[in-house]
Amino acid sequence: MNSKRKIAIQGIRGSFHHQVANQYFGDDINLHECLSFVEIPELIINGSVEGAVMAIENSLAGSILPNYALIDEYNLNIQGEVHLPIHHHLMGLEHQTIEDIQEVWSHPMAILQCRKFFRSHPHIKLVEASDTAEVAQRIQEKQLKGIAAIASKKAASIYKLQIIENRIQTREQNYTRFFILNKRERNEEKPTFINKASLRFVTKHQTGSLVDVLAVFSNFNMSLSKIQSLPIIDKPWKYAFFADVIFDDHNLFKRAIDQIKEKTSDVKILGEYEQSKRKHNVDSEQIK
């Protein structure tokens, strides 16, 4: 009997989601590869996988708003988070130079994070694709000359491609934050140490209602690390707020939530977990 955990990722082997899955769950897992984020929630809900990795924001490109909506719509639980330093590399078949490349295919987020590099190479056409590693795999399988991928060194190694240019992202300090997701009923997955939470709340329709909620965070010594608004689909011009708060005392956090409930029309805890530590000296391409 195979006892390996089944973990869903966006992308295939060699993708950044694959690296995060290994970092959080270890190497002894079965990957369920998805070429779209929208595939992931159903896999969690119907029990096809025990957990999933989903990118939620990047330090250069910002938040991935549709993924917040997916987490909310499917009532998924945020089990944890990982901040991964992202290093993008240009790769292709052997014996090619930058002058030989006519097109670069990659995920839209990867292209966005490397725009500055390609301004110096206007002869190259940028083409959006579903996944960084999938493009690397396709180049090798179909022996596509003149086509390059933006992907990790792990992908280059797996699919035996040559690195044409190293670290082409616009900024050296480039991080993507990933959520570790599971089914809300899986209480056994709750972390033993909790100092961060993700919330969704809808303010009351009155002046100063958002300020009142933010004041609660301050009064209970919680640090608001992120707040993001998102339209409520079936309520035009009405917005939900997604917030991340960091705290030292979990009991104070619970008391704060009680007060926030009084000041909002709706509030939901999306997840309680341990804050991820950003490691500036860790190279994502070295993670197994």
mmCIF file of C-alpha atoms in Angstrom:
data_model
loop_
_atom_site.group_PDB
_atom_site.id
_atom_site.type_symbol
_atom_site.label_atom_id
_atom_site.label_comp_id
_atom_site.label_asym_id
_atom_site.label_seq_id
_atom_site.Cartn_x
_atom_site.Cartn_y
_atom_site.Cartn_z
ATOM 1 C CA MET A 1 0.000 0.000 0.000
ATOM 2 C CA ASN A 2 1.337 3.428 -0.963
ATOM 3 C CA SER A 3 1.307 5.668 2.119
ATOM 4 C CA LYS A 4 2.853 8.715 0.476
ATOM 5 C CA ARG A 5 0.895 11.925 0.833
ATOM 6 C CA LYS A 6 -0.827 13.146 -2.307
ATOM 7 C CA ILE A 7 -0.120 16.843 -2.795
ATOM 8 C CA ALA A 8 -1.572 18.995 -5.580
ATOM 9 C CA ILE A 9 0.587 21.665 -7.198
ATOM 10 C CA GLN A 10 0.144 24.127 -10.029
ATOM 11 C CA GLY A 11 2.654 23.018 -12.627
ATOM 12 C CA ILE A 12 4.774 19.917 -13.026
ATOM 13 C CA ARG A 13 8.032 18.497 -11.643
ATOM 14 C CA GLY A 14 10.657 21.213 -11.584
ATOM 15 C CA SER A 15 8.185 24.044 -11.001
ATOM 16 C CA PHE A 16 8.443 26.427 -8.056
ATOM 17 C CA HIS A 17 5.288 24.837 -6.613
ATOM 18 C CA HIS A 18 7.126 21.504 -6.681
ATOM 19 C CA GLN A 19 9.998 23.032 -4.723
ATOM 20 C CA VAL A 20 7.628 24.416 -2.098
ATOM 21 C CA ALA A 21 5.865 21.054 -1.776
ATOM 22 C CA ASN A 22 9.212 19.374 -1.073
ATOM 23 C CA GLN A 23 10.230 22.101 1.353
ATOM 24 C CA TYR A 24 7.016 21.872 3.379
ATOM 25 C CA PHE A 25 6.045 18.179 3.107
ATOM 26 C CA GLY A 26 9.413 16.581 2.332
ATOM 27 C CA ASP A 27 10.561 14.569 -0.683
ATOM 28 C CA ASP A 28 8.469 11.474 0.049
ATOM 29 C CA ILE A 29 5.219 12.664 -1.575
ATOM 30 C CA ASN A 30 3.116 11.914 -4.634
ATOM 31 C CA LEU A 31 2.559 14.971 -6.784
ATOM 32 C CA HIS A 32 -0.750 15.674 -8.476
ATOM 33 C CA GLU A 33 0.232 18.042 -11.270
ATOM 34 C CA CYS A 34 -2.288 20.701 -12.320
ATOM 35 C CA LEU A 35 -1.843 23.157 -15.164
ATOM 36 C CA SER A 36 -4.452 25.505 -13.684
ATOM 37 C CA PHE A 37 -5.106 26.831 -10.190
ATOM 38 C CA VAL A 38 -8.836 26.223 -10.628
ATOM 39 C CA GLU A 39 -8.250 22.455 -10.660
ATOM 40 C CA ILE A 40 -6.818 22.441 -7.143
ATOM 41 C CA PRO A 41 -9.851 23.202 -4.895
ATOM 42 C CA GLU A 42 -11.968 20.356 -6.292
ATOM 43 C CA LEU A 43 -9.141 17.894 -5.660
ATOM 44 C CA ILE A 44 -8.995 19.005 -2.030
ATOM 45 C CA ILE A 45 -12.760 18.959 -1.489
ATOM 46 C CA ASN A 46 -13.339 15.516 -3.020
ATOM 47 C CA GLY A 47 -10.404 13.986 -1.123
ATOM 48 C CA SER A 48 -8.247 13.197 -4.151
ATOM 49 C CA VAL A 49 -5.302 14.915 -2.412
ATOM 50 C CA GLU A 50 -4.393 15.504 1.215
ATOM 51 C CA GLY A 51 -2.962 18.974 0.687
ATOM 52 C CA ALA A 52 -2.018 21.519 -1.945
ATOM 53 C CA VAL A 53 0.401 24.335 -2.701
ATOM 54 C CA MET A 54 -0.945 27.573 -4.183
ATOM 55 C CA ALA A 55 0.960 30.784 -4.945
ATOM 56 C CA ILE A 56 -0.805 33.819 -3.479
ATOM 57 C CA GLU A 57 1.481 36.813 -4.038
ATOM 58 C CA ASN A 58 4.834 37.908 -5.397
ATOM 59 C CA SER A 59 7.062 40.698 -4.115
ATOM 60 C CA LEU A 60 7.306 42.185 -7.636
ATOM 61 C CA ALA A 61 3.984 41.321 -9.292
ATOM 62 C CA GLY A 62 1.697 41.617 -6.267
ATOM 63 C CA SER A 63 -1.283 39.514 -5.186
ATOM 64 C CA ILE A 64 -2.878 36.758 -7.251
ATOM 65 C CA LEU A 65 -6.460 37.873 -6.645
ATOM 66 C CA PRO A 66 -8.252 34.918 -8.309
ATOM 67 C CA ASN A 67 -6.568 32.566 -5.841
ATOM 68 C CA TYR A 68 -7.993 34.477 -2.868
ATOM 69 C CA ALA A 69 -11.402 34.033 -4.493
ATOM 70 C CA LEU A 70 -10.843 30.273 -4.928
ATOM 71 C CA ILE A 71 -9.865 29.807 -1.287
ATOM 72 C CA ASP A 72 -12.953 31.697 -0.179
ATOM 73 C CA GLU A 73 -15.386 30.070 -2.617
ATOM 74 C CA TYR A 74 -14.364 26.515 -1.721
ATOM 75 C CA ASN A 75 -13.956 27.263 2.001
ATOM 76 C CA LEU A 76 -10.425 25.897 2.046
ATOM 77 C CA ASN A 77 -8.211 25.929 5.114
ATOM 78 C CA ILE A 78 -4.821 27.652 5.067
ATOM 79 C CA GLN A 79 -2.545 25.246 6.922
ATOM 80 C CA GLY A 80 0.671 27.217 6.476
ATOM 81 C CA GLU A 81 2.710 29.524 4.270
ATOM 82 C CA VAL A 82 6.110 29.461 2.578
ATOM 83 C CA HIS A 83 8.113 32.409 1.246
ATOM 84 C CA LEU A 84 10.307 31.127 -1.560
ATOM 85 C CA PRO A 85 13.123 33.216 -3.088
ATOM 86 C CA ILE A 86 12.540 33.074 -6.846
ATOM 87 C CA HIS A 87 15.436 32.998 -9.295
ATOM 88 C CA HIS A 88 14.455 32.878 -12.939
ATOM 89 C CA HIS A 89 16.838 31.497 -15.571
ATOM 90 C CA LEU A 90 16.660 31.520 -19.354
ATOM 91 C CA MET A 91 17.183 28.029 -20.755
ATOM 92 C CA GLY A 92 17.048 26.138 -24.032
ATOM 93 C CA LEU A 93 18.663 23.367 -26.020
ATOM 94 C CA GLU A 94 22.444 23.061 -25.969
ATOM 95 C CA HIS A 95 24.781 25.255 -28.040
ATOM 96 C CA GLN A 96 22.330 28.166 -28.300
ATOM 97 C CA THR A 97 23.034 31.773 -27.371
ATOM 98 C CA ILE A 98 20.693 34.651 -26.594
ATOM 99 C CA GLU A 99 20.989 35.743 -30.252
ATOM 100 C CA ASP A 100 19.603 32.370 -31.391
ATOM 101 C CA ILE A 101 16.412 32.734 -29.386
ATOM 102 C CA GLN A 102 13.371 34.109 -31.231
ATOM 103 C CA GLU A 103 10.682 33.318 -28.646
ATOM 104 C CA VAL A 104 10.517 32.799 -24.897
ATOM 105 C CA TRP A 105 7.596 30.851 -23.466
ATOM 106 C CA SER A 106 6.700 30.922 -19.777
ATOM 107 C CA HIS A 107 4.016 31.529 -17.177
ATOM 108 C CA PRO A 108 2.686 35.127 -17.255
ATOM 109 C CA MET A 109 3.953 35.811 -13.723
ATOM 110 C CA ALA A 110 7.475 34.699 -14.647
ATOM 111 C CA ILE A 111 7.426 36.903 -17.752
ATOM 112 C CA LEU A 112 6.207 39.859 -15.705
ATOM 113 C CA GLN A 113 9.025 39.394 -13.207
ATOM 114 C CA CYS A 114 11.640 39.451 -16.013
ATOM 115 C CA ARG A 115 10.357 42.298 -18.214
ATOM 116 C CA LYS A 116 13.386 44.511 -17.680
ATOM 117 C CA PHE A 117 15.786 41.853 -18.996
ATOM 118 C CA PHE A 118 13.859 41.459 -22.239
ATOM 119 C CA ARG A 119 13.826 45.195 -22.943
ATOM 120 C CA SER A 120 17.494 44.726 -23.840
ATOM 121 C CA HIS A 121 16.577 41.937 -26.272
ATOM 122 C CA PRO A 122 13.738 43.356 -28.390
ATOM 123 C CA HIS A 123 14.114 40.637 -31.029
ATOM 124 C CA ILE A 124 12.627 38.106 -28.613
ATOM 125 C CA LYS A 125 8.868 37.537 -28.619
ATOM 126 C CA LEU A 126 7.347 36.731 -25.211
ATOM 127 C CA VAL A 127 4.659 34.046 -25.228
ATOM 128 C CA GLU A 128 2.498 33.186 -22.218
ATOM 129 C CA ALA A 129 2.203 29.521 -21.238
ATOM 130 C CA SER A 130 0.619 27.537 -18.418
ATOM 131 C CA ASP A 131 3.742 26.617 -16.443
ATOM 132 C CA THR A 132 7.467 27.351 -16.331
ATOM 133 C CA ALA A 133 8.633 23.749 -16.002
ATOM 134 C CA GLU A 134 6.123 22.437 -18.572
ATOM 135 C CA VAL A 135 7.713 24.675 -21.202
ATOM 136 C CA ALA A 136 11.161 23.365 -20.297
ATOM 137 C CA GLN A 137 9.880 19.812 -20.664
ATOM 138 C CA ARG A 138 8.269 20.601 -24.032
ATOM 139 C CA ILE A 139 11.442 22.190 -25.421
ATOM 140 C CA GLN A 140 13.424 19.049 -24.648
ATOM 141 C CA GLU A 141 10.799 16.550 -25.791
ATOM 142 C CA LYS A 142 10.165 18.328 -29.116
ATOM 143 C CA GLN A 143 13.739 19.588 -29.564
ATOM 144 C CA LEU A 144 12.535 23.152 -30.135
ATOM 145 C CA LYS A 145 15.395 25.296 -31.376
ATOM 146 C CA GLY A 146 15.072 29.059 -31.153
ATOM 147 C CA ILE A 147 12.645 28.689 -28.240
ATOM 148 C CA ALA A 148 13.652 29.277 -24.627
ATOM 149 C CA ALA A 149 11.945 28.885 -21.245
ATOM 150 C CA ILE A 150 12.059 30.935 -18.070
ATOM 151 C CA ALA A 151 12.298 28.452 -15.218
ATOM 152 C CA SER A 152 14.326 27.250 -12.243
ATOM 153 C CA LYS A 153 17.690 25.479 -12.288
ATOM 154 C CA LYS A 154 15.832 22.457 -10.964
ATOM 155 C CA ALA A 155 13.765 22.405 -14.170
ATOM 156 C CA ALA A 156 16.907 22.811 -16.298
ATOM 157 C CA SER A 157 18.464 19.842 -14.513
ATOM 158 C CA ILE A 158 15.381 17.600 -14.755
ATOM 159 C CA TYR A 159 14.761 18.331 -18.433
ATOM 160 C CA LYS A 160 18.437 18.588 -19.412
ATOM 161 C CA LEU A 161 18.438 22.114 -20.792
ATOM 162 C CA GLN A 162 21.316 24.567 -21.015
ATOM 163 C CA ILE A 163 21.213 27.763 -18.948
ATOM 164 C CA ILE A 164 21.597 30.616 -21.452
ATOM 165 C CA GLU A 165 21.313 33.474 -18.929
ATOM 166 C CA ASN A 166 21.308 33.242 -15.116
ATOM 167 C CA ARG A 167 18.978 35.121 -12.780
ATOM 168 C CA ILE A 168 17.126 37.318 -15.225
ATOM 169 C CA GLN A 169 14.437 38.503 -12.770
ATOM 170 C CA THR A 170 14.157 42.284 -12.418
ATOM 171 C CA ARG A 171 15.184 42.300 -8.756
ATOM 172 C CA GLU A 172 17.526 39.994 -6.891
ATOM 173 C CA GLN A 173 15.227 39.983 -3.856
ATOM 174 C CA ASN A 174 12.273 38.319 -5.563
ATOM 175 C CA TYR A 175 9.941 36.285 -3.354
ATOM 176 C CA THR A 176 6.723 34.414 -3.939
ATOM 177 C CA ARG A 177 4.474 33.590 -1.024
ATOM 178 C CA PHE A 178 2.664 30.260 -1.193
ATOM 179 C CA PHE A 179 -0.254 29.001 0.877
ATOM 180 C CA ILE A 180 -0.378 25.382 2.017
ATOM 181 C CA LEU A 181 -4.024 24.356 1.727
ATOM 182 C CA ASN A 182 -6.157 21.472 2.930
ATOM 183 C CA LYS A 183 -9.749 20.553 3.668
ATOM 184 C CA ARG A 184 -11.205 22.532 6.543
ATOM 185 C CA GLU A 185 -12.238 19.395 8.459
ATOM 186 C CA ARG A 186 -8.654 18.081 8.633
ATOM 187 C CA ASN A 187 -8.053 19.275 12.191
ATOM 188 C CA GLU A 188 -5.108 16.918 12.686
ATOM 189 C CA GLU A 189 -3.113 19.099 10.292
ATOM 190 C CA LYS A 190 -3.267 22.163 12.556
ATOM 191 C CA PRO A 191 0.246 23.466 13.338
ATOM 192 C CA THR A 192 1.495 23.116 16.902
ATOM 193 C CA PHE A 193 2.753 26.720 16.930
ATOM 194 C CA ILE A 194 0.477 29.512 15.706
ATOM 195 C CA ASN A 195 1.374 33.196 15.455
ATOM 196 C CA LYS A 196 -0.365 34.263 12.240
ATOM 197 C CA ALA A 197 -3.857 34.141 10.793
ATOM 198 C CA SER A 198 -5.594 34.953 7.526
ATOM 199 C CA LEU A 199 -9.080 36.456 7.712
ATOM 200 C CA ARG A 200 -11.898 37.429 5.395
ATOM 201 C CA PHE A 201 -14.358 40.036 6.614
ATOM 202 C CA VAL A 202 -17.067 42.296 5.252
ATOM 203 C CA THR A 203 -17.535 45.644 6.952
ATOM 204 C CA LYS A 204 -20.898 47.105 7.858
ATOM 205 C CA HIS A 205 -22.299 49.738 5.535
ATOM 206 C CA GLN A 206 -21.461 52.742 7.687
ATOM 207 C CA THR A 207 -18.795 55.448 7.837
ATOM 208 C CA GLY A 208 -15.566 54.431 9.549
ATOM 209 C CA SER A 209 -16.367 50.719 9.726
ATOM 210 C CA LEU A 210 -13.005 49.634 8.287
ATOM 211 C CA VAL A 211 -11.149 51.966 10.650
ATOM 212 C CA ASP A 212 -13.024 50.378 13.576
ATOM 213 C CA VAL A 213 -11.859 46.902 12.535
ATOM 214 C CA LEU A 214 -8.255 48.006 12.086
ATOM 215 C CA ALA A 215 -8.359 49.613 15.532
ATOM 216 C CA VAL A 216 -9.185 46.217 17.047
ATOM 217 C CA PHE A 217 -6.012 44.744 15.568
ATOM 218 C CA SER A 218 -4.005 47.567 17.129
ATOM 219 C CA ASN A 219 -5.754 47.380 20.519
ATOM 220 C CA PHE A 220 -4.892 43.693 20.849
ATOM 221 C CA ASN A 221 -1.236 44.148 19.844
ATOM 222 C CA MET A 222 -1.600 42.445 16.490
ATOM 223 C CA SER A 223 0.449 43.441 13.458
ATOM 224 C CA LEU A 224 -1.484 43.796 10.209
ATOM 225 C CA SER A 225 0.945 42.421 7.620
ATOM 226 C CA LYS A 226 -1.422 42.555 4.632
ATOM 227 C CA ILE A 227 -4.881 43.723 3.657
ATOM 228 C CA GLN A 228 -6.469 43.177 0.258
ATOM 229 C CA SER A 229 -9.967 44.003 -1.001
ATOM 230 C CA LEU A 230 -11.864 41.855 -3.472
ATOM 231 C CA PRO A 231 -15.305 42.432 -5.018
ATOM 232 C CA ILE A 232 -18.145 40.207 -3.815
ATOM 233 C CA ILE A 233 -19.395 38.678 -7.065
ATOM 234 C CA ASP A 234 -23.123 38.585 -6.290
ATOM 235 C CA LYS A 235 -23.175 41.986 -4.567
ATOM 236 C CA PRO A 236 -22.192 44.830 -6.934
ATOM 237 C CA TRP A 237 -19.972 47.531 -5.388
ATOM 238 C CA LYS A 238 -19.599 45.496 -2.204
ATOM 239 C CA TYR A 239 -16.121 44.337 -1.152
ATOM 240 C CA ALA A 240 -14.667 41.717 1.147
ATOM 241 C CA PHE A 241 -11.345 42.324 2.852
ATOM 242 C CA PHE A 242 -8.666 39.669 3.168
ATOM 243 C CA ALA A 243 -6.195 40.382 5.944
ATOM 244 C CA ASP A 244 -3.151 38.714 7.510
ATOM 245 C CA VAL A 245 -2.373 39.421 11.156
ATOM 246 C CA ILE A 246 0.617 38.434 13.276
ATOM 247 C CA PHE A 247 0.349 38.024 17.051
ATOM 248 C CA ASP A 248 2.225 36.710 20.081
ATOM 249 C CA ASP A 249 -0.749 35.593 22.172
ATOM 250 C CA HIS A 250 -3.337 33.298 20.590
ATOM 251 C CA ASN A 251 -5.856 33.989 23.354
ATOM 252 C CA LEU A 252 -5.684 37.715 22.589
ATOM 253 C CA PHE A 253 -6.255 36.894 18.938
ATOM 254 C CA LYS A 254 -9.440 34.977 19.799
ATOM 255 C CA ARG A 255 -10.673 37.872 21.927
ATOM 256 C CA ALA A 256 -9.973 40.258 19.045
ATOM 257 C CA ILE A 257 -12.018 38.084 16.674
ATOM 258 C CA ASP A 258 -14.982 38.310 19.069
ATOM 259 C CA GLN A 259 -14.813 42.106 18.876
ATOM 260 C CA ILE A 260 -14.368 42.092 15.091
ATOM 261 C CA LYS A 261 -17.542 40.007 14.760
ATOM 262 C CA GLU A 262 -19.441 42.839 16.436
ATOM 263 C CA LYS A 263 -18.050 45.384 13.957
ATOM 264 C CA THR A 264 -18.538 43.428 10.713
ATOM 265 C CA SER A 265 -21.413 41.852 8.836
ATOM 266 C CA ASP A 266 -19.365 38.728 8.181
ATOM 267 C CA VAL A 267 -15.990 37.383 9.306
ATOM 268 C CA LYS A 268 -14.245 34.074 8.577
ATOM 269 C CA ILE A 269 -10.892 32.724 9.714
ATOM 270 C CA LEU A 270 -9.299 31.260 6.589
ATOM 271 C CA GLY A 271 -6.413 29.744 8.517
ATOM 272 C CA GLU A 272 -4.234 29.906 11.619
ATOM 273 C CA TYR A 273 -0.602 28.913 11.155
ATOM 274 C CA GLU A 274 3.055 29.633 11.869
ATOM 275 C CA GLN A 275 4.520 32.671 10.139
ATOM 276 C CA SER A 276 6.978 31.751 7.400
ATOM 277 C CA LYS A 277 10.517 32.992 7.880
ATOM 278 C CA ARG A 278 12.059 34.628 4.828
ATOM 279 C CA LYS A 279 15.569 33.279 4.336
ATOM 280 C CA HIS A 280 17.515 35.748 2.217
ATOM 281 C CA ASN A 281 20.498 33.416 1.983
ATOM 282 C CA VAL A 282 18.480 30.455 0.689
ATOM 283 C CA ASP A 283 18.576 29.902 -3.065
ATOM 284 C CA SER A 284 15.305 28.392 -4.272
ATOM 285 C CA GLU A 285 17.046 26.475 -7.010
ATOM 286 C CA GLN A 286 19.021 24.532 -4.409
ATOM 287 C CA ILE A 287 15.896 23.211 -2.663
ATOM 288 C CA LYS A 288 15.344 19.543 -3.444
#
